[in-house]
mmCIF file with all atom_site columns, C-alpha atoms in Angstrom:
data_model
loop_
_atom_site.group_PDB
_atom_site.id
_atom_site.type_symbol
_atom_site.label_atom_id
_atom_site.label_alt_id
_atom_site.label_comp_id
_atom_site.label_asym_id
_atom_site.label_entity_id
_atom_site.label_seq_id
_atom_site.pdbx_PDB_ins_code
_atom_site.Cartn_x
_atom_site.Cartn_y
_atom_site.Cartn_z
_atom_site.occupancy
_atom_site.B_iso_or_equiv
_atom_site.pdbx_formal_charge
_atom_site.auth_seq_id
_atom_site.auth_comp_id
_atom_site.auth_asym_id
_atom_site.auth_atom_id
_atom_site.pdbx_PDB_model_num
ATOM 1   C CA . MET A 1 1   ? -90.971  89.934  143.309 1.00 51.00 ? 1   MET A CA 1
ATOM 2   C CA . GLY A 1 2   ? -90.297  87.987  141.199 1.00 54.00 ? 2   GLY A CA 1
ATOM 3   C CA . GLY A 1 3   ? -91.903  87.817  137.727 1.00 57.00 ? 3   GLY A CA 1
ATOM 4   C CA . GLY A 1 4   ? -93.381  84.152  136.606 1.00 58.00 ? 4   GLY A CA 1
ATOM 5   C CA . SER A 1 5   ? -95.939  83.298  134.355 1.00 59.00 ? 5   SER A CA 1
ATOM 6   C CA . PRO A 1 6   ? -99.558  82.619  135.219 1.00 59.00 ? 6   PRO A CA 1
ATOM 7   C CA . GLU A 1 7   ? -99.234  79.814  132.621 1.00 69.00 ? 7   GLU A CA 1
ATOM 8   C CA . THR A 1 8   ? -100.750 76.363  133.579 1.00 67.00 ? 8   THR A CA 1
ATOM 9   C CA . PRO A 1 9   ? -98.937  72.972  131.751 1.00 63.00 ? 9   PRO A CA 1
ATOM 10  C CA . ASP A 1 10  ? -100.539 71.214  129.378 1.00 70.00 ? 10  ASP A CA 1
ATOM 11  C CA . GLU A 1 11  ? -100.944 67.399  129.679 1.00 73.00 ? 11  GLU A CA 1
ATOM 12  C CA . SER A 1 12  ? -99.418  65.192  127.462 1.00 83.00 ? 12  SER A CA 1
ATOM 13  C CA . GLU A 1 13  ? -100.850 62.775  125.736 1.00 85.00 ? 13  GLU A CA 1
ATOM 14  C CA . ALA A 1 14  ? -99.483  60.027  127.312 1.00 84.00 ? 14  ALA A CA 1
ATOM 15  C CA . TYR A 1 15  ? -101.664 61.847  130.553 1.00 84.00 ? 15  TYR A CA 1
ATOM 16  C CA . ARG A 1 16  ? -104.751 62.706  128.709 1.00 86.00 ? 16  ARG A CA 1
ATOM 17  C CA . ALA A 1 17  ? -104.280 58.980  127.007 1.00 87.00 ? 17  ALA A CA 1
ATOM 18  C CA . LEU A 1 18  ? -104.968 57.240  131.194 1.00 87.00 ? 18  LEU A CA 1
ATOM 19  C CA . ALA A 1 19  ? -107.291 59.773  131.684 1.00 87.00 ? 19  ALA A CA 1
ATOM 20  C CA . GLU A 1 20  ? -109.854 58.748  129.311 1.00 90.00 ? 20  GLU A CA 1
ATOM 21  C CA . GLN A 1 21  ? -108.967 54.964  129.951 1.00 90.00 ? 21  GLN A CA 1
ATOM 22  C CA . SER A 1 22  ? -109.341 55.688  133.339 1.00 88.00 ? 22  SER A CA 1
ATOM 23  C CA . ALA A 1 23  ? -112.429 56.871  133.261 1.00 90.00 ? 23  ALA A CA 1
ATOM 24  C CA . THR A 1 24  ? -113.631 53.717  130.361 1.00 91.00 ? 24  THR A CA 1
ATOM 25  C CA . TYR A 1 25  ? -112.923 51.290  132.805 1.00 88.00 ? 25  TYR A CA 1
ATOM 26  C CA . PHE A 1 26  ? -115.053 52.949  135.896 1.00 88.00 ? 26  PHE A CA 1
ATOM 27  C CA . ASN A 1 27  ? -117.588 53.673  133.505 1.00 90.00 ? 27  ASN A CA 1
ATOM 28  C CA . ARG A 1 28  ? -117.792 49.845  132.391 1.00 88.00 ? 28  ARG A CA 1
ATOM 29  C CA . TYR A 1 29  ? -117.360 48.749  136.611 1.00 85.00 ? 29  TYR A CA 1
ATOM 30  C CA . LYS A 1 30  ? -120.346 51.033  136.912 1.00 88.00 ? 30  LYS A CA 1
ATOM 31  C CA . GLU A 1 31  ? -122.462 48.722  134.454 1.00 90.00 ? 31  GLU A CA 1
ATOM 32  C CA . VAL A 1 32  ? -120.836 45.467  134.255 1.00 86.00 ? 32  VAL A CA 1
ATOM 33  C CA . PHE A 1 33  ? -119.458 44.875  137.914 1.00 84.00 ? 33  PHE A CA 1
ATOM 34  C CA . VAL A 1 34  ? -122.014 46.982  140.116 1.00 86.00 ? 34  VAL A CA 1
ATOM 35  C CA . PRO A 1 35  ? -124.851 45.043  138.880 1.00 88.00 ? 35  PRO A CA 1
ATOM 36  C CA . LEU A 1 36  ? -123.089 42.042  138.893 1.00 86.00 ? 36  LEU A CA 1
ATOM 37  C CA . GLU A 1 37  ? -121.665 42.856  143.018 1.00 85.00 ? 37  GLU A CA 1
ATOM 38  C CA . ASN A 1 38  ? -125.132 43.471  144.424 1.00 88.00 ? 38  ASN A CA 1
ATOM 39  C CA . GLN A 1 39  ? -126.856 40.163  142.332 1.00 89.00 ? 39  GLN A CA 1
ATOM 40  C CA . TYR A 1 40  ? -123.939 38.261  145.298 1.00 87.00 ? 40  TYR A CA 1
ATOM 41  C CA . ILE A 1 41  ? -124.121 39.655  147.819 1.00 88.00 ? 41  ILE A CA 1
ATOM 42  C CA . GLN A 1 42  ? -128.276 39.869  147.953 1.00 91.00 ? 42  GLN A CA 1
ATOM 43  C CA . SER A 1 43  ? -127.451 36.107  146.832 1.00 89.00 ? 43  SER A CA 1
ATOM 44  C CA . VAL A 1 44  ? -124.886 35.688  149.808 1.00 89.00 ? 44  VAL A CA 1
ATOM 45  C CA . PHE A 1 45  ? -128.029 37.586  152.032 1.00 91.00 ? 45  PHE A CA 1
ATOM 46  C CA . ASP A 1 46  ? -130.789 35.765  150.882 1.00 91.00 ? 46  ASP A CA 1
ATOM 47  C CA . ALA A 1 47  ? -128.632 32.400  152.229 1.00 88.00 ? 47  ALA A CA 1
ATOM 48  C CA . GLY A 1 48  ? -128.722 33.765  155.880 1.00 89.00 ? 48  GLY A CA 1
ATOM 49  C CA . GLY A 1 49  ? -132.554 33.665  155.244 1.00 90.00 ? 49  GLY A CA 1
ATOM 50  C CA . GLY A 1 50  ? -134.872 31.356  156.674 1.00 90.00 ? 50  GLY A CA 1
ATOM 51  C CA . ALA A 1 51  ? -136.677 30.999  152.985 1.00 93.00 ? 51  ALA A CA 1
ATOM 52  C CA . ALA A 1 52  ? -132.911 29.051  152.582 1.00 92.00 ? 52  ALA A CA 1
ATOM 53  C CA . TYR A 1 53  ? -133.097 26.818  154.943 1.00 93.00 ? 53  TYR A CA 1
ATOM 54  C CA . GLN A 1 54  ? -135.815 24.956  154.704 1.00 94.00 ? 54  GLN A CA 1
ATOM 55  C CA . LYS A 1 55  ? -134.868 24.428  150.603 1.00 93.00 ? 55  LYS A CA 1
ATOM 56  C CA . ALA A 1 56  ? -131.403 22.982  152.015 1.00 92.00 ? 56  ALA A CA 1
ATOM 57  C CA . GLY A 1 57  ? -133.136 20.755  153.996 1.00 93.00 ? 57  GLY A CA 1
ATOM 58  C CA . ASP A 1 58  ? -135.776 19.623  151.805 1.00 94.00 ? 58  ASP A CA 1
ATOM 59  C CA . ALA A 1 59  ? -132.853 18.992  148.635 1.00 93.00 ? 59  ALA A CA 1
ATOM 60  C CA . ALA A 1 60  ? -131.435 16.790  151.923 1.00 93.00 ? 60  ALA A CA 1
ATOM 61  C CA . SER A 1 61  ? -133.933 14.656  152.736 1.00 93.00 ? 61  SER A CA 1
ATOM 62  C CA . SER A 1 62  ? -135.825 13.698  149.475 1.00 93.00 ? 62  SER A CA 1
ATOM 63  C CA . ILE A 1 63  ? -132.048 12.620  148.487 1.00 92.00 ? 63  ILE A CA 1
ATOM 64  C CA . ALA A 1 64  ? -131.432 10.884  151.622 1.00 91.00 ? 64  ALA A CA 1
ATOM 65  C CA . GLN A 1 65  ? -135.634 8.945   150.484 1.00 92.00 ? 65  GLN A CA 1
ATOM 66  C CA . ARG A 1 66  ? -133.869 8.999   147.140 1.00 91.00 ? 66  ARG A CA 1
ATOM 67  C CA . GLN A 1 67  ? -130.896 6.697   148.480 1.00 90.00 ? 67  GLN A CA 1
ATOM 68  C CA . PHE A 1 68  ? -133.547 4.838   150.407 1.00 91.00 ? 68  PHE A CA 1
ATOM 69  C CA . ASP A 1 69  ? -135.646 3.958   147.719 1.00 91.00 ? 69  ASP A CA 1
ATOM 70  C CA . GLN A 1 70  ? -133.467 2.598   145.793 1.00 88.00 ? 70  GLN A CA 1
ATOM 71  C CA . ASN A 1 71  ? -132.693 0.127   148.008 1.00 89.00 ? 71  ASN A CA 1
ATOM 72  C CA . ILE A 1 72  ? -135.351 -1.015  150.008 1.00 90.00 ? 72  ILE A CA 1
ATOM 73  C CA . GLY A 1 73  ? -136.391 -2.498  146.947 1.00 89.00 ? 73  GLY A CA 1
ATOM 74  C CA . GLY A 1 74  ? -133.729 -5.077  146.733 1.00 90.00 ? 74  GLY A CA 1
ATOM 75  C CA . PHE A 1 75  ? -133.517 -5.904  150.086 1.00 91.00 ? 75  PHE A CA 1
ATOM 76  C CA . GLN A 1 76  ? -137.259 -6.682  150.050 1.00 91.00 ? 76  GLN A CA 1
ATOM 77  C CA . SER A 1 77  ? -136.161 -8.968  147.351 1.00 91.00 ? 77  SER A CA 1
ATOM 78  C CA . LYS A 1 78  ? -133.484 -10.590 149.236 1.00 91.00 ? 78  LYS A CA 1
ATOM 79  C CA . MET A 1 79  ? -135.230 -11.384 152.446 1.00 90.00 ? 79  MET A CA 1
ATOM 80  C CA . LEU A 1 80  ? -138.140 -12.761 150.056 1.00 91.00 ? 80  LEU A CA 1
ATOM 81  C CA . ALA A 1 81  ? -135.226 -14.184 148.046 1.00 92.00 ? 81  ALA A CA 1
ATOM 82  C CA . GLY A 1 82  ? -134.684 -16.180 151.253 1.00 91.00 ? 82  GLY A CA 1
ATOM 83  C CA . GLY A 1 83  ? -137.792 -17.508 152.120 1.00 93.00 ? 83  GLY A CA 1
ATOM 84  C CA . ILE A 1 84  ? -139.126 -14.618 154.901 1.00 92.00 ? 84  ILE A CA 1
ATOM 85  C CA . ASP A 1 85  ? -142.494 -14.385 155.161 1.00 93.00 ? 85  ASP A CA 1
ATOM 86  C CA . PRO A 1 86  ? -144.189 -10.619 154.229 1.00 93.00 ? 86  PRO A CA 1
ATOM 87  C CA . SER A 1 87  ? -146.038 -11.079 157.160 1.00 94.00 ? 87  SER A CA 1
ATOM 88  C CA . SER A 1 88  ? -144.110 -12.431 159.436 1.00 94.00 ? 88  SER A CA 1
ATOM 89  C CA . GLY A 1 89  ? -142.395 -10.163 162.763 1.00 94.00 ? 89  GLY A CA 1
ATOM 90  C CA . ARG A 1 90  ? -139.099 -10.944 161.016 1.00 92.00 ? 90  ARG A CA 1
ATOM 91  C CA . TYR A 1 91  ? -139.939 -9.439  158.091 1.00 93.00 ? 91  TYR A CA 1
ATOM 92  C CA . GLN A 1 92  ? -142.113 -6.539  159.854 1.00 93.00 ? 92  GLN A CA 1
ATOM 93  C CA . GLN A 1 93  ? -138.872 -5.457  162.526 1.00 94.00 ? 93  GLN A CA 1
ATOM 94  C CA . SER A 1 94  ? -136.161 -5.580  159.287 1.00 92.00 ? 94  SER A CA 1
ATOM 95  C CA . MET A 1 95  ? -138.255 -3.511  157.275 1.00 93.00 ? 95  MET A CA 1
ATOM 96  C CA . GLY A 1 96  ? -139.720 -1.200  160.933 1.00 94.00 ? 96  GLY A CA 1
ATOM 97  C CA . ASP A 1 97  ? -134.785 -0.826  161.544 1.00 93.00 ? 97  ASP A CA 1
ATOM 98  C CA . LYS A 1 98  ? -135.137 0.045   157.415 1.00 92.00 ? 98  LYS A CA 1
ATOM 99  C CA . TYR A 1 99  ? -138.136 2.791   157.542 1.00 93.00 ? 99  TYR A CA 1
ATOM 100 C CA . GLU A 1 100 ? -135.919 4.165   161.383 1.00 93.00 ? 100 GLU A CA 1
ATOM 101 C CA . ASN A 1 101 ? -132.676 4.135   160.112 1.00 91.00 ? 101 ASN A CA 1
ATOM 102 C CA . LEU A 1 102 ? -134.531 6.735   157.202 1.00 91.00 ? 102 LEU A CA 1
ATOM 103 C CA . GLY A 1 103 ? -136.049 8.892   160.303 1.00 91.00 ? 103 GLY A CA 1
ATOM 104 C CA . SER A 1 104 ? -132.135 8.683   161.594 1.00 92.00 ? 104 SER A CA 1
ATOM 105 C CA . ILE A 1 105 ? -130.592 9.298   157.852 1.00 92.00 ? 105 ILE A CA 1
ATOM 106 C CA . ARG A 1 106 ? -132.567 11.740  157.159 1.00 92.00 ? 106 ARG A CA 1
ATOM 107 C CA . SER A 1 107 ? -132.699 14.843  160.177 1.00 93.00 ? 107 SER A CA 1
ATOM 108 C CA . LEU A 1 108 ? -129.077 13.974  159.610 1.00 93.00 ? 108 LEU A CA 1
ATOM 109 C CA . ALA A 1 109 ? -129.545 14.625  156.494 1.00 92.00 ? 109 ALA A CA 1
ATOM 110 C CA . THR A 1 110 ? -131.090 17.835  157.089 1.00 94.00 ? 110 THR A CA 1
ATOM 111 C CA . ALA A 1 111 ? -129.270 18.848  159.830 1.00 94.00 ? 111 ALA A CA 1
ATOM 112 C CA . ASP A 1 112 ? -126.533 18.627  157.997 1.00 93.00 ? 112 ASP A CA 1
ATOM 113 C CA . ALA A 1 113 ? -127.796 19.987  155.005 1.00 92.00 ? 113 ALA A CA 1
ATOM 114 C CA . MET A 1 114 ? -129.069 23.930  157.479 1.00 93.00 ? 114 MET A CA 1
ATOM 115 C CA . ILE A 1 115 ? -125.473 23.493  159.181 1.00 93.00 ? 115 ILE A CA 1
ATOM 116 C CA . ASN A 1 116 ? -123.922 23.810  155.453 1.00 91.00 ? 116 ASN A CA 1
ATOM 117 C CA . ASN A 1 117 ? -126.270 27.143  154.547 1.00 91.00 ? 117 ASN A CA 1
ATOM 118 C CA . THR A 1 118 ? -124.375 28.242  156.237 1.00 93.00 ? 118 THR A CA 1
ATOM 119 C CA . ASP A 1 119 ? -121.575 27.398  156.705 1.00 91.00 ? 119 ASP A CA 1
ATOM 120 C CA . ARG A 1 120 ? -122.131 29.369  152.843 1.00 88.00 ? 120 ARG A CA 1
ATOM 121 C CA . PHE A 1 121 ? -123.376 32.438  154.433 1.00 92.00 ? 121 PHE A CA 1
ATOM 122 C CA . LEU A 1 122 ? -120.634 33.626  156.493 1.00 91.00 ? 122 LEU A CA 1
ATOM 123 C CA . GLY A 1 123 ? -117.645 32.803  154.024 1.00 88.00 ? 123 GLY A CA 1
ATOM 124 C CA . GLY A 1 124 ? -120.707 34.495  152.145 1.00 88.00 ? 124 GLY A CA 1
ATOM 125 C CA . ILE A 1 125 ? -120.466 37.116  154.792 1.00 89.00 ? 125 ILE A CA 1
ATOM 126 C CA . GLN A 1 126 ? -116.989 37.036  154.615 1.00 87.00 ? 126 GLN A CA 1
ATOM 127 C CA . GLY A 1 127 ? -116.194 37.396  150.921 1.00 83.00 ? 127 GLY A CA 1
ATOM 128 C CA . VAL A 1 128 ? -118.286 40.609  151.083 1.00 84.00 ? 128 VAL A CA 1
ATOM 129 C CA . VAL A 1 129 ? -116.104 42.342  153.256 1.00 85.00 ? 129 VAL A CA 1
ATOM 130 C CA . LYS A 1 130 ? -113.417 41.336  151.033 1.00 81.00 ? 130 LYS A CA 1
ATOM 131 C CA . MET A 1 131 ? -114.762 43.119  148.284 1.00 79.00 ? 131 MET A CA 1
ATOM 132 C CA . GLY A 1 132 ? -115.215 45.381  150.182 1.00 77.00 ? 132 GLY A CA 1
ATOM 133 C CA . GLN A 1 133 ? -111.546 45.623  151.154 1.00 74.00 ? 133 GLN A CA 1
ATOM 134 C CA . GLY A 1 134 ? -110.410 45.091  148.262 1.00 69.00 ? 134 GLY A CA 1
ATOM 135 C CA . ILE A 1 135 ? -108.742 42.211  148.593 1.00 61.00 ? 135 ILE A CA 1
ATOM 136 C CA . ALA A 1 136 ? -110.398 38.922  147.317 1.00 52.00 ? 136 ALA A CA 1
ATOM 137 C CA . ASN A 1 137 ? -109.380 37.400  143.900 1.00 51.00 ? 137 ASN A CA 1
ATOM 138 C CA . GLN A 1 138 ? -112.814 35.179  144.243 1.00 49.00 ? 138 GLN A CA 1
ATOM 139 C CA . ALA A 1 139 ? -115.079 35.778  146.560 1.00 44.00 ? 139 ALA A CA 1
ATOM 140 C CA . MET A 1 140 ? -116.811 32.988  146.363 1.00 45.00 ? 140 MET A CA 1
ATOM 141 C CA . GLN A 1 141 ? -114.637 30.266  146.558 1.00 46.00 ? 141 GLN A CA 1
ATOM 142 C CA . GLY A 1 142 ? -115.299 26.878  148.134 1.00 48.00 ? 142 GLY A CA 1
ATOM 143 C CA . GLN A 1 143 ? -118.730 27.862  147.540 1.00 48.00 ? 143 GLN A CA 1
ATOM 144 C CA . ILE A 1 144 ? -119.163 24.623  145.253 1.00 48.00 ? 144 ILE A CA 1
ATOM 145 C CA . GLY A 1 145 ? -119.437 21.190  146.710 1.00 53.00 ? 145 GLY A CA 1
ATOM 146 C CA . LEU A 1 146 ? -121.602 21.543  149.924 1.00 51.00 ? 146 LEU A CA 1
ATOM 147 C CA . ALA A 1 147 ? -124.872 19.979  147.877 1.00 52.00 ? 147 ALA A CA 1
ATOM 148 C CA . GLN A 1 148 ? -121.806 17.235  146.587 1.00 58.00 ? 148 GLN A CA 1
ATOM 149 C CA . THR A 1 149 ? -120.804 16.918  150.245 1.00 64.00 ? 149 THR A CA 1
ATOM 150 C CA . ALA A 1 150 ? -123.645 16.000  151.350 1.00 61.00 ? 150 ALA A CA 1
ATOM 151 C CA . GLU A 1 151 ? -125.067 13.476  148.748 1.00 64.00 ? 151 GLU A CA 1
ATOM 152 C CA . ASP A 1 152 ? -121.810 12.500  148.818 1.00 70.00 ? 152 ASP A CA 1
ATOM 153 C CA . LYS A 1 153 ? -122.443 11.793  152.615 1.00 70.00 ? 153 LYS A CA 1
ATOM 154 C CA . ILE A 1 154 ? -126.108 10.543  152.777 1.00 70.00 ? 154 ILE A CA 1
ATOM 155 C CA . ARG A 1 155 ? -125.221 7.493   150.080 1.00 69.00 ? 155 ARG A CA 1
ATOM 156 C CA . SER A 1 156 ? -122.584 5.808   152.778 1.00 74.00 ? 156 SER A CA 1
ATOM 157 C CA . GLN A 1 157 ? -125.021 5.965   155.312 1.00 71.00 ? 157 GLN A CA 1
ATOM 158 C CA . PHE A 1 158 ? -127.085 4.223   152.775 1.00 68.00 ? 158 PHE A CA 1
ATOM 159 C CA . ALA A 1 159 ? -124.969 1.825   151.744 1.00 71.00 ? 159 ALA A CA 1
ATOM 160 C CA . THR A 1 160 ? -123.371 1.602   155.395 1.00 74.00 ? 160 THR A CA 1
ATOM 161 C CA . ASP A 1 161 ? -126.783 0.202   156.352 1.00 69.00 ? 161 ASP A CA 1
ATOM 162 C CA . PHE A 1 162 ? -127.537 -1.955  153.761 1.00 66.00 ? 162 PHE A CA 1
ATOM 163 C CA . ALA A 1 163 ? -124.147 -3.509  153.575 1.00 65.00 ? 163 ALA A CA 1
ATOM 164 C CA . ASP A 1 164 ? -124.515 -3.527  157.368 1.00 65.00 ? 164 ASP A CA 1
ATOM 165 C CA . ASP A 1 165 ? -127.507 -5.841  157.420 1.00 64.00 ? 165 ASP A CA 1
ATOM 166 C CA . GLN A 1 166 ? -126.720 -8.150  154.199 1.00 62.00 ? 166 GLN A CA 1
ATOM 167 C CA . GLN A 1 167 ? -123.493 -8.217  156.175 1.00 63.00 ? 167 GLN A CA 1
ATOM 168 C CA . ARG A 1 168 ? -125.708 -10.104 159.255 1.00 63.00 ? 168 ARG A CA 1
ATOM 169 C CA . SER A 1 169 ? -127.598 -12.055 156.449 1.00 60.00 ? 169 SER A CA 1
ATOM 170 C CA . GLN A 1 170 ? -124.995 -14.093 155.039 1.00 62.00 ? 170 GLN A CA 1
ATOM 171 C CA . ALA A 1 171 ? -123.591 -14.832 159.032 1.00 59.00 ? 171 ALA A CA 1
ATOM 172 C CA . LEU A 1 172 ? -126.315 -16.191 159.748 1.00 60.00 ? 172 LEU A CA 1
ATOM 173 C CA . GLY A 1 173 ? -126.815 -18.215 156.943 1.00 60.00 ? 173 GLY A CA 1
ATOM 174 C CA . VAL A 1 174 ? -123.619 -19.615 156.540 1.00 60.00 ? 174 VAL A CA 1
ATOM 175 C CA . ALA A 1 175 ? -124.020 -20.393 160.679 1.00 60.00 ? 175 ALA A CA 1
ATOM 176 C CA . GLY A 1 176 ? -127.494 -22.181 159.384 1.00 60.00 ? 176 GLY A CA 1
ATOM 177 C CA . GLY A 1 177 ? -125.854 -24.334 156.858 1.00 59.00 ? 177 GLY A CA 1
ATOM 178 C CA . MET A 1 178 ? -122.451 -25.405 159.041 1.00 62.00 ? 178 MET A CA 1
ATOM 179 C CA . ALA A 1 179 ? -125.598 -26.610 161.904 1.00 60.00 ? 179 ALA A CA 1
ATOM 180 C CA . ALA A 1 180 ? -127.957 -28.566 158.667 1.00 59.00 ? 180 ALA A CA 1
ATOM 181 C CA . GLY A 1 181 ? -124.665 -29.823 157.614 1.00 61.00 ? 181 GLY A CA 1
ATOM 182 C CA . GLY A 1 182 ? -123.718 -31.163 162.072 1.00 61.00 ? 182 GLY A CA 1
ATOM 183 C CA . ALA A 1 183 ? -126.630 -32.121 162.223 1.00 57.00 ? 183 ALA A CA 1
ATOM 184 C CA . TYR A 1 184 ? -126.476 -34.411 158.731 1.00 60.00 ? 184 TYR A CA 1
ATOM 185 C CA . ASN A 1 185 ? -123.228 -35.776 159.441 1.00 63.00 ? 185 ASN A CA 1
ATOM 186 C CA . TYR A 1 186 ? -124.414 -36.312 162.908 1.00 64.00 ? 186 TYR A CA 1
ATOM 187 C CA . PHE A 1 187 ? -127.487 -38.216 162.822 1.00 64.00 ? 187 PHE A CA 1
ATOM 188 C CA . GLY A 1 188 ? -126.355 -39.428 158.405 1.00 61.00 ? 188 GLY A CA 1
ATOM 189 C CA . GLY A 1 189 ? -123.548 -41.044 159.538 1.00 51.00 ? 189 GLY A CA 1
ATOM 190 C CA . ASN A 1 190 ? -125.250 -42.557 162.712 1.00 49.00 ? 190 ASN A CA 1
ATOM 191 C CA . GLY A 1 191 ? -128.931 -44.543 160.566 1.00 47.00 ? 191 GLY A CA 1
#
């Protein structure tokens, strides 16, 4: 019936070169990129563990404490320069308020850092899934700025707290000056 020859077709040189190039790329992928992908996947799963949450919370609390420490000295100096006795109730109350604010800000910063850690973990999981689907160019996009955002928020909270207190002090000083001036004019003009 049709007597064709059982010869196998020859591979062209171009096909052979393409096969060799593909094998080289695949081997390079296995040697270089698979370990990196596995390392990334492990870091994503580590972010969901308790140690990552503790580390994030501790870092945020430490940043809050550092911001407080940088501002409290100036606040104390202003109170002393204003003639407020450190043993007075006013001084003690003001300092107590500052330390109470510190506790609130540290708690909020810690909670915010832990929420950001959850976002990082869930975003990482999405990146791993996209890597598995082969559709992610940059699986880690959006992960970098979380700590900086939290630090900026803490710095802003302390700046607002200390600025509000300074404005109150200035308003009291203006009111006191006006009252003293009015009294002087009233009594000084009659005497």
